[in-house]
Amino acid sequence: MIDHLLSASDLDRETATLVLDTAGEMAAVSGREVKKLPTLRGRTVVNLFYEDSTRTRISFEAAAKRLSADVINFAAKGSSVSKGESLKDTALTLQAMGADAVVIRHSASGAAHRLSGWIDGSVVNAGDGTHEHPTQALLDAYTMRSRLGRLEGLRVALVGDVLHSRVARSNVWLLNTLGAEVTLVAPPTLLPVGVENWPVQVSYDLDAVLPKLDVVMMLRVQRERMSASFFPSVREYSRRYGLDVVRMGLLPEHAIVMHPGPMIRGMEISPEVADSARSTIVEQVANGVSVRMAVLYLMLGGIA
Amino acid sequence: MTSSWIVSGTQVGDLFVRDGVFVDSEPADAQRIDATGLIALPGLVDLHTHLREPGREDAETVETGSRAAALGGYTAVCAMANTDPVADTAGVVEQVWRLGKDAGLVDVQPIGAVTVGLAGERLAELGAMATSAADVRVFSDDGHCVHDPVLMRRALEYVKAFDGVIAQHAEEPRLTAGAQMNEGDTSARLGLAGWPAVAEEAIIARDVLLAGHVNSRLHICHVSTAGSVELIRWAKSKGWRVTAEVTPHHLLLTDELVGSYDPVFKVNPPLRTEADVLALREGLRDGTIDIVATDHAPHTVEDKECEWAYARPGMVGLETALSIVVEAMAGTDDIWGRVTDWMSVTPARIAGLSQQGQGLRPGAPANLTLFDPSLTWTPGPSELMSRSHNTPYAGRELSGRVVATFLRGEPTVLDGKAQK
Ligand SMILES: [Zn+2]
């Protein structure tokens, strides 16, 4: 069904919808007492993580285990830059081990693409540099659909550091494929050159956008961006682009607040907002497992 | 050793070679080459080659690079200074020059560094390199930009004493920190940090003003953007002594190819857009850009078979340059006359190489390239003699190939095979 999942733009509407529908069935499994399906028994899934991300790794691990796959965690942090084993050598090792699927997280954009050229197994991009994180976008879409009942025509704003955000890149393509209307809200310094050719609206003014939204998704802003003059100060950023209770009041009643985590409470989202009933932050984590189960199932499923 | 040749059937008439020069009458005891259907060009001259020796002999040596050059139709190459150690003293430039002599396949003319260790902090001993056996006239920190405007001004002024030229790698380093590819639609989509056109153009704008102000010779390396072409056109209209080069790959390839994340397409400056490619071709046709230079940049498999961000920039180009230029510039009037200017006469003049680029006339050194436009070939590991094979044209059929090269009357390549 799916050979690799390298980019959200690889998914057409039909396939993306199939993943979300399958995730729904997987969620039902996760609600059972015995949270396991025998589907991927005898299959090997390798989590190849060059970057620390406990949340994402555990989510993929749980997904693979619930489908009865064997899971190997391979922490290869920093090896290529530090003149250790190269990614290609590692690929050959995984090939020799008979990995059926490799879930890769890497600090270099395109690392998942490179890996897919070197091994026979399926590759899932679990975040590559500032490029993409497609399963995050799938779980975000799943969460929106669960809460709001549809994706077609939803008005979604992604707020914050779009320039460096793989979550934003994946969400833009996937949401566009699924018929949602996306607005990017950020200071101009945190939007990529060329964004005018993306299928999105762009705004520098969060307050003007909020009243029209169904979903506001806050993106992470790393504090180190400050030293590079992307914005003048944390305080100014927070005042113009942070989501606090007052600003949340501008949203329509039904609108939800999302954050891919991990959050820096205070700067981009206030604790009251993060913990409010509108926030889907905890659900997003749970949905992540179901979506990743669906992806692995559709990639490896059934064919013994 | 035979030093007399008759090359018959060329479009410019029969060529006669005796004792290393072209002569106007048929020499006795000459070997004959039938060049019917072949294009005869004066030996090509590359103003921008990385030979990697000393320091990275695993990627290329003066000898292997010389052989690749001869196979590409070159009789002279200018070796860039970013070796290890850097070619920033008379000792290192003489070493490279001697290695070139020993290889004996092309004239290897070292380029000297502008600043000590390419660090951009203080001038290297430019005069000592100029008066060394290597007779250096071109100075460049290529790989790095001389970005301090005062240092750049001083360098431009200083080399006037020996008719030198500063060849600038135009890249404002603060605007390209972390850059991985052309900044634009493709970089935005791929999540690779952008190298904006303005980082090249800002330095070119500054440097042509400096060169005009002090009336010195400035050469712009590997021009890659439409805006740069505009700036150079303007500088030339002022009568300033500015020359410029473009690489074969910037005349043909675009940044969309980066979509594969295959580092074979990673170069510095990066591949740009279709609009830039068209502007570069136009700039070359109208004389704004003076020459084509390869920026031949060999890298080992280890330095390329990795993640895009960790791969070294650069591609090999000596053996494919002529085919690529002819393909990219198809439709140009008098293409062979223009190629002669772009790839032989003018680069030799800029580099001050009096034994090169003198044309196919009696009395000129017998540097000759015979190109068969009817041959097709596919570059691959067994075809390429450069020690490194990082070419984007691997597996792609190219049309036209060099079949013979003569350096001062001696064949360095015959029947497409290197003679040493
Ligand atoms: Zn350069």
XYZ file of C-alpha atoms and ligand atoms in Angstrom:
725
model
C 0.000 0.000 0.000
C 2.726 2.449 1.014
C 6.390 1.756 0.202
C 7.899 4.495 2.311
C 6.578 7.487 4.221
C 9.169 10.170 3.620
C 7.050 13.249 3.137
C 3.431 14.169 3.740
C 3.305 15.271 0.110
C 3.793 11.614 -0.911
C 0.244 10.925 0.297
C -2.671 11.507 -2.019
C -6.113 12.170 -0.604
C -7.242 8.590 -0.860
C -4.180 7.154 0.874
C -4.160 9.793 3.593
C -7.833 9.129 4.302
C -7.151 5.407 4.422
C -4.431 5.993 7.013
C -6.806 8.069 9.149
C -9.626 5.523 8.846
C -7.245 2.695 9.709
C -5.986 4.701 12.683
C -9.575 4.805 13.894
C -9.714 1.022 13.872
C -6.352 0.866 15.639
C -7.624 3.218 18.316
C -10.339 0.697 19.071
C -7.616 -1.913 19.678
C -5.842 0.445 22.031
C -9.047 0.695 24.050
C -9.211 -3.057 24.587
C -7.899 -4.912 27.594
C -5.411 -6.841 25.458
C -3.897 -4.052 23.373
C -2.335 -6.305 20.794
C -2.888 -7.530 17.244
C -0.886 -10.402 15.735
C -0.626 -8.674 12.352
C 3.117 -7.989 12.222
C 4.344 -11.070 14.054
C 7.788 -12.019 12.752
C 8.364 -8.581 11.264
C 11.226 -6.390 12.448
C 10.897 -2.657 12.912
C 14.040 -0.682 13.686
C 13.869 2.674 15.423
C 16.976 4.464 14.152
C 17.292 7.649 16.154
C 20.147 10.043 15.472
C 18.427 12.713 17.546
C 16.943 12.387 21.001
C 13.214 12.260 20.921
C 11.912 9.986 23.600
C 8.293 10.850 22.879
C 8.438 9.967 19.213
C 10.526 6.852 19.752
C 8.218 5.492 22.446
C 5.200 6.220 20.291
C 6.611 4.236 17.349
C 7.775 1.490 19.698
C 4.325 1.152 21.247
C 2.731 1.121 17.799
C 5.011 -1.630 16.498
C 4.601 -3.728 19.649
C 0.827 -3.499 19.597
C 1.051 -5.019 16.131
C 3.333 -7.770 17.532
C 6.403 -6.727 15.553
C 9.910 -7.179 16.910
C 11.374 -3.787 17.738
C 15.030 -2.871 17.750
C 16.013 0.510 19.103
C 19.153 1.815 17.505
C 20.394 5.045 19.041
C 22.968 6.335 16.615
C 23.167 9.846 17.888
C 25.582 12.066 16.046
C 27.578 9.233 14.515
C 27.932 10.649 11.043
C 29.166 14.068 12.032
C 31.578 12.709 14.596
C 33.262 10.603 11.892
C 31.749 7.436 13.240
C 29.873 4.963 11.123
C 28.217 6.616 8.176
C 24.490 6.474 7.524
C 25.197 4.292 4.516
C 27.178 1.787 6.595
C 24.363 1.719 9.121
C 21.897 1.133 6.292
C 23.911 -1.866 5.133
C 23.900 -3.242 8.681
C 20.124 -2.868 8.944
C 19.768 -4.509 5.563
C 21.827 -7.448 6.764
C 19.673 -7.716 9.878
C 16.616 -8.008 7.686
C 14.824 -4.928 8.921
C 11.363 -4.782 7.356
C 10.853 -1.171 8.303
C 13.169 1.524 9.574
C 11.828 4.491 11.473
C 14.422 7.222 11.230
C 14.825 10.481 13.137
C 17.752 12.581 11.972
C 18.970 16.146 12.237
C 19.726 16.362 8.507
C 16.931 17.183 6.059
C 16.608 14.415 3.485
C 18.263 11.717 5.616
C 15.166 9.502 5.312
C 15.224 9.914 1.514
C 18.871 8.914 1.410
C 18.235 5.892 3.613
C 15.359 4.712 1.423
C 17.765 4.510 -1.505
C 20.121 2.208 0.358
C 17.813 -0.431 1.863
C 15.070 -2.732 0.626
C 12.812 -2.280 3.668
C 10.303 0.498 4.155
C 11.432 3.797 5.608
C 9.312 6.002 7.838
C 10.515 9.545 8.299
C 10.138 10.354 11.994
C 11.509 13.846 11.552
C 14.414 14.930 9.343
C 16.061 18.248 10.093
C 13.817 21.136 9.169
C 12.142 19.126 6.419
C 9.184 16.972 7.513
C 7.580 14.843 10.183
C 4.716 13.204 8.291
C 3.293 11.003 11.053
C 2.966 14.088 13.241
C 0.856 15.712 10.526
C -1.241 12.552 10.239
C -1.887 12.461 13.967
C -2.733 16.154 13.938
C -5.218 15.611 11.111
C -6.642 12.600 12.942
C -7.069 14.696 16.079
C -8.827 17.497 14.176
C -11.149 15.051 12.483
C -11.994 13.339 15.783
C -12.769 16.613 17.520
C -14.457 18.522 14.720
C -15.855 15.722 12.597
C -14.296 16.713 9.292
C -11.217 18.142 7.599
C -12.698 19.490 4.377
C -13.059 23.247 4.686
C -11.583 23.468 8.185
C -9.768 26.711 8.825
C -6.438 25.967 10.464
C -3.723 28.386 11.540
C -0.137 27.275 12.179
C 1.456 29.867 14.439
C 5.131 30.461 15.114
C 8.436 29.298 13.694
C 7.324 27.930 10.332
C 10.821 28.410 8.875
C 12.473 25.761 11.034
C 9.437 23.563 11.608
C 9.160 20.140 10.047
C 5.772 19.839 11.709
C 4.553 22.902 9.820
C 5.919 21.664 6.494
C 4.187 18.304 6.856
C 0.942 19.842 8.034
C 0.789 22.328 5.180
C 0.948 19.606 2.525
C -1.275 17.104 4.270
C -3.981 19.574 5.266
C -3.997 20.966 1.762
C -4.401 17.461 0.347
C -7.280 16.834 2.736
C -9.102 20.041 1.847
C -8.446 22.222 4.894
C -7.589 25.910 4.537
C -4.264 26.755 6.122
C -3.059 30.126 7.341
C 0.511 30.569 8.493
C 0.935 33.186 11.198
C 4.456 34.289 12.078
C 6.804 37.223 12.018
C 8.192 37.540 8.455
C 11.615 36.390 9.670
C 10.238 32.977 10.592
C 8.572 32.259 7.236
C 10.573 30.613 4.457
C 11.410 32.473 1.273
C 9.112 31.000 -1.360
C 6.170 30.571 1.045
C 4.097 32.730 -1.308
C 3.976 29.762 -3.640
C 2.617 27.408 -0.990
C -1.101 26.597 -0.916
C -1.618 28.749 2.193
C -2.566 32.200 3.384
C 0.035 34.162 5.288
C -0.605 36.633 8.089
C 1.608 38.526 10.497
C -1.320 39.352 12.758
C -2.561 36.617 15.059
C -5.422 38.631 16.557
C -6.908 39.255 13.129
C -6.839 35.559 12.262
C -8.128 33.975 15.480
C -11.859 34.798 15.182
C -12.104 32.904 11.868
C -10.464 29.675 12.954
C -11.518 26.132 13.684
C -8.033 25.084 14.754
C -5.063 26.998 16.041
C -1.852 25.005 16.127
C 0.994 26.560 18.053
C 4.501 25.682 16.884
C 7.552 25.441 19.000
C 9.892 28.407 19.097
C 13.385 27.619 20.227
C 14.915 30.221 22.448
C 18.176 30.135 20.524
C 16.403 31.786 17.575
C 16.586 34.942 19.623
C 20.353 35.228 19.431
C 20.051 35.030 15.648
C 17.751 38.075 15.574
C 14.687 36.321 14.230
C 12.761 38.490 16.671
C 13.767 41.174 19.145
C 12.955 39.496 22.466
C 10.997 36.663 24.042
C 8.670 39.221 25.553
C 7.891 40.834 22.225
C 7.385 37.439 20.583
C 5.064 36.352 23.339
C 3.025 39.533 23.126
C 2.556 39.316 19.376
C 2.378 35.572 18.736
C 1.850 33.837 22.089
C -1.503 32.276 22.920
C -2.837 33.297 26.330
C -6.308 33.168 27.823
C -7.270 36.607 26.541
C -6.314 35.718 23.013
C -7.981 32.345 23.263
C -11.172 34.292 23.956
C -11.045 35.596 20.379
C -11.517 32.078 19.022
C -14.993 30.814 18.098
C -16.605 28.598 20.752
C -15.908 25.322 18.979
C -12.303 25.965 18.009
C -9.519 23.776 19.350
C -5.937 24.524 20.363
C -3.136 22.187 19.335
C 0.573 21.944 20.070
C 2.956 19.257 18.802
C 4.955 19.378 22.037
C 7.195 19.530 23.836
C 5.846 22.876 24.999
C 7.716 25.765 26.453
C 4.981 26.941 28.765
C 4.775 30.688 28.847
C 6.455 31.721 25.648
C 4.271 30.378 22.877
C 1.362 29.076 24.944
C 0.274 29.956 28.439
C -0.264 27.136 30.983
C -3.968 27.979 31.304
C -4.457 27.535 27.570
C -2.402 24.337 27.411
C -4.485 22.798 30.193
C -7.849 24.079 28.994
C -10.634 21.899 27.633
C -9.953 23.233 24.170
C -6.441 21.941 24.204
C -5.884 18.607 22.471
C -2.293 18.187 23.577
C -2.851 14.974 25.550
C -5.103 13.441 22.891
C -2.477 14.146 20.254
C -0.074 11.871 22.116
C -2.565 9.002 22.295
C -3.604 9.470 18.675
C 0.049 9.329 17.700
C 0.219 5.645 18.605
C -2.910 4.792 16.606
C -1.724 6.679 13.542
C 1.710 5.045 13.663
C 0.075 1.644 14.013
C -1.945 2.428 10.905
C 1.140 3.472 8.951
C 3.118 0.365 9.912
C 0.107 -1.842 9.252
C -0.471 -0.409 5.784
C 3.215 -0.629 5.001
C 3.936 -4.133 6.249
C 0.571 -5.525 7.086
C -0.595 -9.003 6.391
C 1.910 -10.036 3.769
C 3.787 -12.799 5.534
C 60.156 10.745 -30.585
C 58.128 12.175 -33.390
C 57.401 15.828 -33.128
C 55.885 16.368 -36.569
C 52.225 15.899 -37.314
C 49.855 16.569 -40.147
C 46.270 16.974 -39.058
C 44.297 16.865 -42.248
C 40.713 17.518 -43.078
C 39.855 20.019 -40.355
C 37.358 22.761 -41.003
C 40.130 25.351 -40.740
C 42.243 23.478 -43.286
C 45.170 21.132 -42.742
C 47.282 21.811 -39.659
C 51.028 21.168 -39.605
C 53.041 20.742 -36.437
C 56.811 20.785 -36.100
C 58.935 21.105 -32.970
C 55.967 21.989 -30.837
C 54.555 24.832 -32.928
C 52.135 25.142 -35.803
C 53.929 25.734 -39.113
C 52.568 26.712 -42.508
C 54.159 23.983 -44.622
C 53.954 20.220 -44.494
C 56.793 18.884 -42.311
C 58.874 15.899 -43.450
C 58.543 12.523 -41.649
C 55.269 13.582 -40.111
C 52.584 11.338 -38.699
C 49.195 11.961 -40.132
C 45.830 12.267 -38.382
C 42.683 12.377 -40.423
C 40.463 14.905 -38.699
C 37.637 14.848 -41.198
C 34.409 15.509 -39.372
C 36.249 16.502 -36.211
C 36.278 19.939 -34.653
C 39.770 21.369 -34.183
C 40.109 23.773 -31.270
C 43.113 25.350 -29.628
C 43.932 23.471 -26.423
C 41.406 24.336 -23.732
C 42.427 26.317 -20.656
C 40.631 25.967 -17.319
C 40.916 28.911 -14.988
C 39.331 27.084 -12.068
C 40.395 23.530 -11.190
C 40.758 21.844 -7.821
C 43.560 19.261 -7.946
C 43.528 18.494 -4.168
C 47.276 17.862 -3.963
C 48.836 18.452 -1.504
C 46.552 17.163 1.212
C 43.689 15.209 -0.309
C 45.451 12.869 -2.680
C 42.704 10.328 -2.001
C 40.338 12.580 -3.982
C 42.726 13.738 -6.730
C 46.405 14.307 -7.421
C 48.088 16.709 -9.792
C 48.771 13.734 -12.035
C 45.267 12.211 -12.037
C 43.707 15.652 -12.443
C 46.090 16.429 -15.295
C 45.087 13.227 -17.041
C 41.403 14.034 -16.639
C 42.101 17.510 -18.003
C 43.904 16.177 -21.074
C 41.030 13.784 -21.742
C 38.660 16.733 -21.564
C 40.701 18.563 -24.198
C 42.621 20.853 -21.856
C 46.238 21.815 -22.285
C 46.386 24.036 -19.202
C 44.622 24.186 -15.869
C 44.875 26.721 -13.070
C 45.027 24.877 -9.763
C 43.054 26.485 -6.945
C 44.862 27.314 -3.734
C 42.597 25.610 -1.187
C 44.869 22.621 -0.681
C 46.313 21.389 2.611
C 48.679 23.085 3.198
C 47.112 26.063 1.479
C 48.990 27.375 -1.567
C 49.808 30.636 0.187
C 53.619 30.602 -0.081
C 56.175 30.383 -2.861
C 57.109 26.916 -1.598
C 53.664 25.385 -2.022
C 52.916 26.968 -5.407
C 56.308 25.767 -6.687
C 55.552 22.269 -5.416
C 52.277 22.148 -7.343
C 53.933 23.619 -10.422
C 56.693 20.971 -10.304
C 54.194 18.143 -9.860
C 52.452 19.434 -12.959
C 55.700 19.449 -14.913
C 56.439 15.895 -13.797
C 53.018 14.683 -14.876
C 53.574 16.405 -18.211
C 50.003 16.149 -19.433
C 48.872 19.755 -19.178
C 50.452 22.987 -18.018
C 49.519 23.219 -14.349
C 49.482 26.858 -13.349
C 49.071 27.319 -9.592
C 46.754 29.972 -8.224
C 48.016 31.597 -5.030
C 45.887 32.281 -1.975
C 44.997 35.914 -1.332
C 45.181 35.569 2.438
C 47.254 33.436 4.750
C 45.573 30.064 5.217
C 42.501 31.397 3.364
C 41.591 32.861 6.743
C 40.693 36.276 5.353
C 42.802 38.087 7.950
C 46.085 39.152 6.364
C 47.549 39.099 2.877
C 49.661 36.138 1.832
C 53.054 36.918 0.268
C 51.585 37.631 -3.144
C 54.805 39.101 -4.508
C 56.889 36.068 -3.502
C 54.450 33.787 -5.306
C 54.501 36.048 -8.354
C 58.294 35.964 -8.582
C 58.582 32.233 -7.768
C 59.257 29.617 -10.429
C 55.493 29.149 -10.630
C 55.086 32.750 -11.853
C 51.686 33.171 -10.187
C 49.369 35.820 -11.622
C 45.970 34.715 -10.348
C 45.177 34.898 -6.649
C 42.091 33.499 -5.019
C 40.785 32.340 -1.657
C 38.246 30.238 -3.572
C 36.080 28.173 -1.296
C 36.010 31.284 0.854
C 35.163 34.867 0.041
C 37.606 37.650 0.812
C 34.845 39.386 2.714
C 36.725 42.133 4.545
C 36.348 45.128 2.212
C 39.603 46.751 3.297
C 41.582 43.572 2.738
C 39.912 43.119 -0.654
C 40.818 46.655 -1.639
C 44.434 46.172 -0.583
C 44.699 42.873 -2.473
C 43.302 44.443 -5.651
C 45.778 47.311 -5.373
C 48.787 45.215 -4.405
C 48.721 42.819 -7.359
C 48.870 45.703 -9.822
C 52.634 45.667 -9.262
C 52.867 42.423 -11.245
C 49.699 42.572 -13.350
C 47.937 40.092 -11.094
C 44.233 39.492 -10.804
C 42.109 38.707 -7.772
C 39.617 35.915 -8.490
C 36.807 36.317 -6.003
C 34.510 33.594 -4.700
C 31.609 35.963 -4.144
C 29.723 34.840 -1.064
C 28.787 37.076 1.846
C 29.408 34.579 4.650
C 26.904 35.960 7.146
C 24.107 35.616 4.596
C 25.019 32.021 3.853
C 25.745 30.671 7.332
C 24.501 27.069 7.333
C 23.308 27.357 3.729
C 22.743 24.114 1.868
C 21.218 25.056 -1.487
C 19.727 27.934 -3.450
C 17.216 29.854 -1.352
C 13.825 29.694 -3.011
C 10.808 27.512 -3.590
C 12.774 24.282 -3.557
C 14.734 25.002 -0.381
C 11.511 26.006 1.365
C 9.932 22.700 0.439
C 12.969 20.555 1.209
C 13.736 22.194 4.524
C 17.314 22.950 3.532
C 18.763 26.273 4.639
C 18.947 28.695 1.730
C 21.951 30.336 0.028
C 20.319 33.497 -1.281
C 21.285 35.030 -4.613
C 21.808 38.333 -2.832
C 24.753 36.872 -0.903
C 26.619 36.562 -4.206
C 25.308 39.762 -5.705
C 26.130 41.911 -2.660
C 29.800 40.923 -2.852
C 29.957 41.382 -6.628
C 28.392 44.834 -6.311
C 30.921 45.824 -3.683
C 33.905 44.350 -5.502
C 33.224 45.852 -8.918
C 32.971 49.220 -7.177
C 36.297 48.583 -5.444
C 37.937 47.394 -8.666
C 36.649 50.470 -10.462
C 37.824 52.738 -7.668
C 41.395 51.444 -7.630
C 41.499 50.540 -11.354
C 42.525 46.955 -10.734
C 41.752 43.595 -12.316
C 38.957 41.651 -10.702
C 37.745 38.257 -11.841
C 34.461 36.846 -10.533
C 34.466 33.086 -10.083
C 31.499 30.867 -10.913
C 28.770 33.479 -11.402
C 25.457 31.818 -10.668
C 22.600 34.319 -10.602
C 20.735 36.545 -13.039
C 21.360 39.497 -10.732
C 25.102 38.900 -10.824
C 25.034 39.001 -14.631
C 23.250 42.367 -14.447
C 25.840 43.787 -12.068
C 28.765 42.632 -14.188
C 27.120 44.049 -17.306
C 26.838 47.367 -15.518
C 30.447 47.244 -14.301
C 31.690 46.519 -17.808
C 29.637 49.413 -19.168
C 31.665 51.624 -16.828
C 34.861 50.357 -18.425
C 36.091 48.701 -15.260
C 38.553 45.815 -15.560
C 36.205 43.067 -14.524
C 36.014 39.561 -15.973
C 33.743 36.682 -15.018
C 33.343 32.957 -15.404
C 30.442 30.527 -15.380
C 30.655 26.770 -14.861
C 29.214 24.204 -17.266
C 26.851 22.940 -14.550
C 25.408 26.381 -13.832
C 24.644 26.632 -17.562
C 22.637 23.425 -17.548
C 21.320 22.250 -14.177
C 18.729 23.757 -11.825
C 18.030 23.567 -8.109
C 14.977 21.384 -8.627
C 17.396 18.478 -9.011
C 18.146 18.805 -5.299
C 14.723 17.255 -4.676
C 16.432 13.863 -4.706
C 18.715 14.972 -1.828
C 21.542 13.356 -3.800
C 24.702 15.295 -2.852
C 26.087 14.849 -6.349
C 24.063 18.019 -7.019
C 25.557 19.896 -4.071
C 27.869 22.652 -5.298
C 28.987 26.058 -4.091
C 27.577 28.348 -5.336
C 24.476 26.192 -5.492
C 22.478 25.250 -8.574
C 19.986 28.043 -9.160
C 16.676 28.421 -10.997
C 15.739 28.094 -14.654
C 15.602 31.894 -14.926
C 19.173 32.129 -13.633
C 20.358 29.466 -16.074
C 18.830 31.388 -18.989
C 20.389 34.657 -17.807
C 23.814 33.009 -17.509
C 23.582 31.663 -21.061
C 22.562 35.079 -22.295
C 25.401 36.685 -20.333
C 27.892 34.303 -21.895
C 26.504 34.912 -25.396
C 26.602 38.689 -25.106
C 30.092 38.762 -23.596
C 29.112 39.867 -20.107
C 30.519 36.581 -18.875
C 33.922 36.070 -20.453
C 34.705 32.415 -19.964
C 33.594 28.964 -18.912
C 35.594 27.413 -16.075
C 34.940 23.977 -14.684
C 35.323 24.392 -10.907
C 36.363 20.723 -11.142
C 35.956 19.629 -7.524
C 36.789 15.984 -6.898
C 35.528 14.346 -3.703
C 35.808 10.814 -2.405
C 32.821 8.509 -2.163
C 32.840 8.935 1.628
C 32.553 12.700 1.268
C 29.514 12.383 -1.016
C 27.649 9.175 -0.076
C 26.069 10.653 3.021
C 23.379 13.002 4.204
C 23.075 16.164 2.094
C 24.069 18.461 4.951
C 27.325 16.593 5.605
C 28.381 16.185 1.974
C 31.114 18.391 0.570
C 30.104 20.748 -2.216
C 31.474 20.284 -5.704
C 31.441 18.046 -8.762
C 34.113 16.875 -11.183
C 33.928 18.562 -14.555
C 37.106 18.480 -16.634
C 36.195 15.472 -18.740
C 32.617 16.496 -19.462
C 32.953 20.294 -19.783
C 33.133 20.583 -23.547
C 30.159 18.264 -24.148
C 28.088 20.099 -21.554
C 28.925 23.578 -22.830
C 28.062 22.592 -26.386
C 24.770 21.121 -25.181
C 23.876 24.103 -22.995
C 24.839 26.700 -25.602
C 23.306 24.958 -28.607
C 21.910 27.466 -31.068
C 24.656 30.036 -30.492
C 26.021 31.535 -33.735
C 29.566 30.417 -34.572
C 29.529 28.074 -31.592
C 33.075 26.764 -32.175
C 34.516 30.245 -32.486
C 32.750 31.197 -29.289
C 33.881 28.044 -27.480
C 37.444 28.882 -28.545
C 37.117 32.267 -26.865
C 35.279 31.013 -23.763
C 37.426 27.987 -23.085
C 40.863 28.752 -24.505
C 41.792 32.235 -25.691
C 40.198 34.351 -22.988
C 40.992 32.198 -19.938
C 44.638 32.085 -21.090
C 44.634 35.871 -21.390
C 43.085 36.387 -17.939
C 45.601 33.977 -16.391
C 48.534 35.512 -18.253
C 49.493 32.209 -19.900
C 51.428 33.260 -23.004
C 51.974 29.667 -24.155
C 48.246 28.959 -24.208
C 45.162 30.168 -26.021
C 47.104 31.397 -29.022
C 44.867 29.817 -31.627
C 45.644 27.506 -34.532
C 47.973 29.761 -36.499
C 51.536 29.263 -37.712
C 53.993 30.240 -35.008
C 51.620 29.496 -32.156
C 52.397 26.700 -29.696
C 50.831 23.522 -31.077
C 48.166 23.108 -28.407
C 45.294 21.361 -30.088
C 42.082 19.591 -29.215
C 40.142 17.399 -31.617
C 36.487 16.904 -30.712
C 34.201 14.431 -32.412
C 30.677 15.843 -32.282
C 29.186 12.603 -33.608
C 30.331 10.391 -30.721
C 28.085 9.716 -27.767
C 29.284 8.438 -24.415
C 28.145 7.832 -20.888
C 30.421 8.964 -18.086
C 30.933 6.242 -15.520
C 33.631 4.884 -13.244
C 35.418 3.076 -16.072
C 35.193 6.070 -18.398
C 36.461 8.765 -16.061
C 40.133 9.158 -15.226
C 39.725 11.683 -12.460
C 40.357 9.887 -9.174
C 36.884 10.931 -8.008
C 33.653 10.286 -9.854
C 31.254 12.757 -8.304
C 29.519 13.763 -11.511
C 25.811 14.365 -12.018
C 26.183 13.078 -15.566
C 26.983 9.492 -14.572
C 24.695 7.256 -16.561
C 23.497 10.135 -18.759
C 24.357 10.018 -22.438
C 26.461 12.968 -23.570
C 27.055 13.890 -27.157
C 30.457 14.769 -28.537
C 33.767 13.711 -27.110
C 37.397 14.746 -27.203
C 39.397 12.225 -29.226
C 42.843 13.835 -29.246
C 44.750 16.502 -27.333
C 48.206 17.855 -28.140
C 50.386 19.838 -25.757
C 53.084 21.748 -27.660
C 53.011 19.221 -30.474
C 53.051 16.103 -28.287
C 49.891 14.021 -28.064
C 48.590 13.686 -24.514
C 45.425 11.987 -25.761
C 45.007 9.922 -28.930
C 41.938 7.927 -29.950
C 40.340 9.040 -26.711
C 43.096 7.438 -24.610
C 45.542 9.272 -22.375
C 49.105 8.765 -23.609
C 50.675 8.708 -20.092
Zn 34.391 28.867 -5.381
